[in-house]
Amino acid sequence: YQQNPKHYAVSPKAKISYIRVGRGTDDTSRKAAREKIIAASERLRPVLPWQQGEDFATVARQVSEDPDTAKDGGALDAWIEHPPGSILDLDTLMFFETVLSLNKDEVSPVFIVGDSYYIVRLREKADAQSLPLDQVRDRARADVRDAKHKKALQQFEQELKQRMGLTIHADRLNQLLTE
């Protein structure tokens, strides 16, 4: 439990609003999409330090190409989170990293994920939290048991190889497996 606290933690999560604009399929539509998302980004940024940019929800309703969230001002109701131990594709990982790097009510710069441009506003954020030992005691015990079992199995395999005088030729095994 103490040696691997991230394994026994709740992942960080966030509630966001976003503007999504497809990147286009040809030169003309790509240029138009880029101009559209940059114009939206500029509307959200204040011109002078004491001013405020336009309301994110208003810009999202007018600009976003995601019909499900655009009608709600870009708001995504569900929490988004990176489940612990899961392997994500690079685009999804970049999206999570960008979102989780924001502070509450901060608006991201324009970024690309897959075939779309995004601007994200972080509405709410819950940082990763270690769970108390009482909540993960059974899981920690199972992890320790599994580690001991794996170690004992490796020792048993080594002992069997020695007693039987076995030599394992990994290169030959790999060759057989590829045939």
Coordinates of C-alpha atoms in Angstrom, one line a residue:
Y1 CA 0.0 0.0 0.0
Q2 CA 2.7 2.5 1.0
Q3 CA 5.1 1.4 -1.8
N4 CA 2.6 2.0 -4.6
P5 CA 0.1 4.8 -3.5
K6 CA -1.0 5.6 -7.1
H7 CA -2.3 2.1 -7.4
Y8 CA -4.7 2.7 -4.5
A9 CA -5.9 6.2 -5.5
V10 CA -8.9 7.7 -7.2
S11 CA -8.0 9.2 -10.6
P12 CA -8.2 12.9 -11.2
K13 CA -11.4 13.9 -12.9
A14 CA -13.0 17.0 -14.4
K15 CA -16.2 18.5 -15.6
I16 CA -15.7 20.5 -18.8
S17 CA -17.4 22.6 -21.4
Y18 CA -15.9 22.5 -24.9
I19 CA -16.1 23.8 -28.4
R20 CA -15.3 21.4 -31.2
V21 CA -14.8 22.2 -34.8
G22 CA -14.0 19.5 -37.4
R23 CA -10.6 20.1 -39.1
G24 CA -12.1 19.7 -42.7
T25 CA -11.3 17.3 -45.5
D26 CA -9.7 19.4 -48.1
D27 CA -7.6 22.6 -48.2
T28 CA -10.5 25.0 -48.3
S29 CA -12.5 23.4 -45.5
R30 CA -9.3 23.0 -43.4
K31 CA -8.6 26.7 -43.8
A32 CA -12.2 27.6 -42.9
A33 CA -12.1 25.4 -39.8
R34 CA -8.9 26.9 -38.6
E35 CA -10.2 30.4 -39.1
K36 CA -13.5 29.5 -37.3
I37 CA -11.7 28.0 -34.2
I38 CA -9.2 30.9 -34.0
A39 CA -12.0 33.4 -34.2
A40 CA -13.9 31.6 -31.4
S41 CA -10.7 31.6 -29.3
E42 CA -10.2 35.3 -29.8
R43 CA -13.8 36.0 -28.8
L44 CA -13.1 34.2 -25.5
R45 CA -10.0 36.2 -24.7
P46 CA -10.2 39.7 -23.3
V47 CA -8.6 42.4 -25.4
L48 CA -7.4 44.4 -22.4
P49 CA -6.5 43.0 -18.9
W50 CA -9.4 44.6 -17.1
Q51 CA -12.0 43.3 -19.7
Q52 CA -13.5 39.9 -20.0
G53 CA -13.9 37.7 -23.1
E54 CA -17.3 36.7 -24.3
D55 CA -19.3 34.1 -22.4
F56 CA -18.0 30.6 -23.2
A57 CA -21.6 29.1 -23.4
T58 CA -22.7 31.7 -25.9
V59 CA -19.6 31.1 -28.1
A60 CA -20.1 27.3 -27.8
R61 CA -23.7 27.5 -28.9
Q62 CA -22.8 29.6 -32.0
V63 CA -19.6 27.8 -33.0
S64 CA -19.3 24.2 -31.8
E65 CA -20.1 21.5 -34.2
D66 CA -20.9 19.0 -31.5
P67 CA -24.7 19.1 -31.5
D68 CA -25.2 17.3 -28.2
T69 CA -23.1 19.7 -26.2
A70 CA -23.5 22.9 -28.3
K71 CA -27.1 23.3 -27.3
D72 CA -26.1 23.2 -23.7
G73 CA -23.4 25.9 -24.1
G74 CA -20.7 23.2 -24.6
A75 CA -21.3 21.6 -21.2
L76 CA -20.6 18.0 -20.8
D77 CA -22.6 16.7 -17.9
A78 CA -20.5 13.7 -17.0
W79 CA -17.1 13.7 -15.2
I80 CA -14.2 12.8 -17.5
E81 CA -11.4 10.8 -16.0
H82 CA -8.5 8.6 -16.9
P83 CA -9.2 5.2 -15.2
P84 CA -6.1 4.0 -13.3
G85 CA -4.1 1.3 -15.1
S86 CA -5.9 1.8 -18.5
I87 CA -4.0 2.3 -21.6
L88 CA -5.1 5.2 -23.8
D89 CA -4.4 6.2 -27.3
L90 CA -2.2 9.2 -27.8
D91 CA -5.1 11.6 -28.7
T92 CA -7.2 10.7 -25.7
L93 CA -4.2 11.0 -23.4
M94 CA -3.3 14.4 -24.8
F95 CA -6.9 15.5 -24.3
F96 CA -6.8 14.4 -20.6
E97 CA -3.4 16.0 -20.0
T98 CA -4.6 19.3 -21.5
V99 CA -7.8 19.3 -19.5
L100 CA -6.2 18.3 -16.2
S101 CA -3.5 21.0 -16.6
L102 CA -6.2 23.8 -16.5
N103 CA -7.4 25.6 -13.4
K104 CA -11.0 26.0 -12.5
D105 CA -12.8 28.3 -15.0
E106 CA -9.6 28.5 -17.2
V107 CA -10.0 28.3 -20.9
S108 CA -7.5 26.3 -22.9
P109 CA -5.8 27.4 -26.1
V110 CA -6.9 25.7 -29.3
F111 CA -5.6 22.2 -29.5
I112 CA -6.1 19.3 -31.9
V113 CA -7.3 15.8 -31.1
G114 CA -8.0 13.5 -33.9
D115 CA -10.0 15.2 -36.7
S116 CA -11.1 18.2 -34.6
Y117 CA -10.0 21.4 -33.0
Y118 CA -11.0 21.9 -29.4
I119 CA -11.2 24.8 -26.9
V120 CA -12.0 23.5 -23.4
R121 CA -13.2 25.4 -20.3
L122 CA -12.6 23.6 -17.0
R123 CA -15.7 23.9 -14.8
E124 CA -14.8 21.6 -12.0
K125 CA -11.8 19.5 -11.0
A126 CA -11.1 16.8 -8.5
D127 CA -7.5 15.9 -8.0
A128 CA -6.2 12.4 -7.6
Q129 CA -6.6 11.2 -4.0
S130 CA -5.1 8.3 -2.2
L131 CA -7.7 6.1 -0.7
P132 CA -7.5 5.2 3.0
L133 CA -6.1 1.8 3.8
D134 CA -9.4 0.7 5.3
Q135 CA -11.1 1.1 1.9
V136 CA -8.4 -0.8 0.0
R137 CA -7.2 -3.3 2.5
D138 CA -8.7 -6.4 0.7
R139 CA -7.2 -5.2 -2.6
A140 CA -3.8 -4.6 -1.0
R141 CA -3.9 -8.1 0.5
A142 CA -4.8 -9.6 -2.8
D143 CA -1.9 -7.7 -4.5
V144 CA 0.6 -8.9 -1.9
R145 CA -0.7 -12.5 -2.2
D146 CA -0.4 -12.3 -6.0
A147 CA 3.1 -11.0 -5.8
K148 CA 4.1 -13.8 -3.4
H149 CA 2.5 -16.4 -5.6
K150 CA 4.3 -15.0 -8.7
K151 CA 7.6 -15.1 -6.9
A152 CA 7.0 -18.7 -5.6
L153 CA 6.0 -19.8 -9.1
Q154 CA 9.2 -18.3 -10.6
Q155 CA 11.3 -20.1 -8.0
F156 CA 9.5 -23.4 -8.6
E157 CA 10.1 -23.0 -12.4
Q158 CA 13.8 -22.3 -11.8
E159 CA 14.1 -25.3 -9.5
L160 CA 12.4 -27.6 -12.0
K161 CA 14.8 -26.4 -14.8
Q162 CA 17.8 -27.1 -12.6
R163 CA 16.6 -30.6 -11.5
M164 CA 15.7 -31.7 -14.9
G165 CA 18.7 -30.1 -16.6
L166 CA 16.5 -28.1 -19.0
T167 CA 17.9 -25.4 -21.2
I168 CA 15.4 -23.1 -22.8
H169 CA 16.5 -21.6 -26.1
A170 CA 14.4 -18.5 -26.3
D171 CA 15.5 -17.7 -29.8
R172 CA 14.3 -21.2 -31.0
L173 CA 11.0 -20.8 -29.2
N174 CA 10.4 -17.4 -30.8
Q175 CA 11.2 -18.9 -34.2
L176 CA 8.7 -21.7 -33.7
L177 CA 6.1 -19.3 -32.5
T178 CA 6.4 -17.2 -35.6
E179 CA 6.2 -20.1 -38.0

